[in-house]
Amino acid sequence: MTFVTTPGTQSLMMTSVTIKDFYAIMSVHKWTYTNLVNYYHKENIFKLSKVLDSVKKDLQKVADIEFGFNIKCKMEVQELLNHWK
């Protein structure tokens, strides 16, 4: 679970969308920017910039050796991160 603040407020909103959730429903060869952003955006009512930030942070976690994903996932994620704009 991730905690996010909404712009202009001090309250925290909890979201349940994580890269592990996405991985559970989507095979690694379908991990694309479009699929990731659509999934995160559908599950959260945030501005696109907040969604993109969440996606990038979660992808960076997956690329970390200690996060628990297999090497194929890590390679796919690293490829996405290498082309992140």
Coordinates of C-alpha atoms in Angstrom, one line a residue:
M1 CA 0.0 0.0 0.0
T2 CA 1.2 3.5 -0.7
F3 CA 0.2 6.7 1.0
V4 CA -0.2 9.9 -1.0
T5 CA -1.2 13.4 -0.2
T6 CA -3.7 15.3 -2.4
P7 CA -2.6 18.8 -3.6
G8 CA -3.7 21.5 -1.2
T9 CA -4.5 19.2 1.7
Q10 CA -2.7 17.7 4.6
S11 CA -4.8 14.6 4.8
L12 CA -3.5 11.2 3.5
M13 CA -5.3 9.1 1.1
M14 CA -4.5 5.4 1.0
T15 CA -4.3 3.6 -2.4
S16 CA -4.0 -0.1 -2.9
V17 CA -2.5 0.0 -6.4
T18 CA 0.9 -1.5 -6.5
I19 CA 3.2 -3.0 -9.1
K20 CA 2.6 -6.4 -7.5
D21 CA -1.2 -6.0 -8.1
F22 CA -0.5 -5.2 -11.7
Y23 CA 1.9 -8.1 -12.0
A24 CA -0.7 -10.5 -10.7
I25 CA -3.2 -9.7 -13.5
M26 CA -0.9 -8.9 -16.4
S27 CA 1.9 -11.1 -17.9
V28 CA 5.3 -9.5 -18.0
H29 CA 5.3 -9.2 -21.8
K30 CA 2.3 -6.9 -21.6
W31 CA 4.1 -4.5 -19.2
T32 CA 4.0 -1.4 -21.3
Y33 CA 3.8 2.3 -20.4
T34 CA 0.2 2.4 -21.7
N35 CA -0.9 -0.6 -19.7
L36 CA 0.7 0.5 -16.5
V37 CA -0.6 4.0 -16.7
N38 CA -4.1 2.9 -17.6
Y39 CA -4.2 0.4 -14.7
Y40 CA -2.9 2.9 -12.1
H41 CA -5.1 5.7 -13.4
K42 CA -8.2 3.5 -13.5
E43 CA -7.6 2.5 -9.9
N44 CA -6.8 6.0 -8.6
I45 CA -8.4 9.3 -9.2
F46 CA -5.3 11.4 -9.4
K47 CA -3.7 13.8 -11.9
L48 CA -1.7 12.1 -14.6
S49 CA 1.5 13.5 -13.2
K50 CA 0.8 11.7 -9.8
V51 CA 0.0 8.5 -11.6
L52 CA 3.2 8.6 -13.7
D53 CA 5.2 9.3 -10.5
S54 CA 3.7 6.3 -8.8
V55 CA 4.4 4.1 -11.8
K56 CA 8.0 5.1 -12.0
K57 CA 8.6 4.7 -8.3
D58 CA 7.1 1.2 -8.3
L59 CA 9.1 0.2 -11.4
Q60 CA 12.3 1.3 -9.6
K61 CA 11.3 -0.9 -6.7
V62 CA 10.9 -3.9 -9.0
A63 CA 14.3 -3.3 -10.6
D64 CA 15.8 -3.5 -7.1
I65 CA 17.4 -6.9 -6.4
E66 CA 15.8 -7.2 -3.0
F67 CA 12.2 -6.5 -4.1
G68 CA 11.4 -10.2 -4.9
F69 CA 10.6 -10.3 -8.6
N70 CA 12.2 -12.8 -10.9
I71 CA 15.0 -11.8 -13.3
K72 CA 12.7 -11.7 -16.4
C73 CA 10.5 -9.1 -14.7
K74 CA 13.6 -7.1 -13.6
M75 CA 14.9 -7.1 -17.1
E76 CA 11.6 -5.9 -18.6
V77 CA 11.3 -3.2 -15.9
Q78 CA 14.8 -2.0 -16.5
E79 CA 14.0 -1.7 -20.2
L80 CA 11.0 0.5 -19.4
L81 CA 13.1 2.6 -17.0
N82 CA 15.8 3.0 -19.6
H83 CA 13.3 4.6 -21.9
W84 CA 11.5 6.7 -19.3
K85 CA 11.1 10.3 -20.3

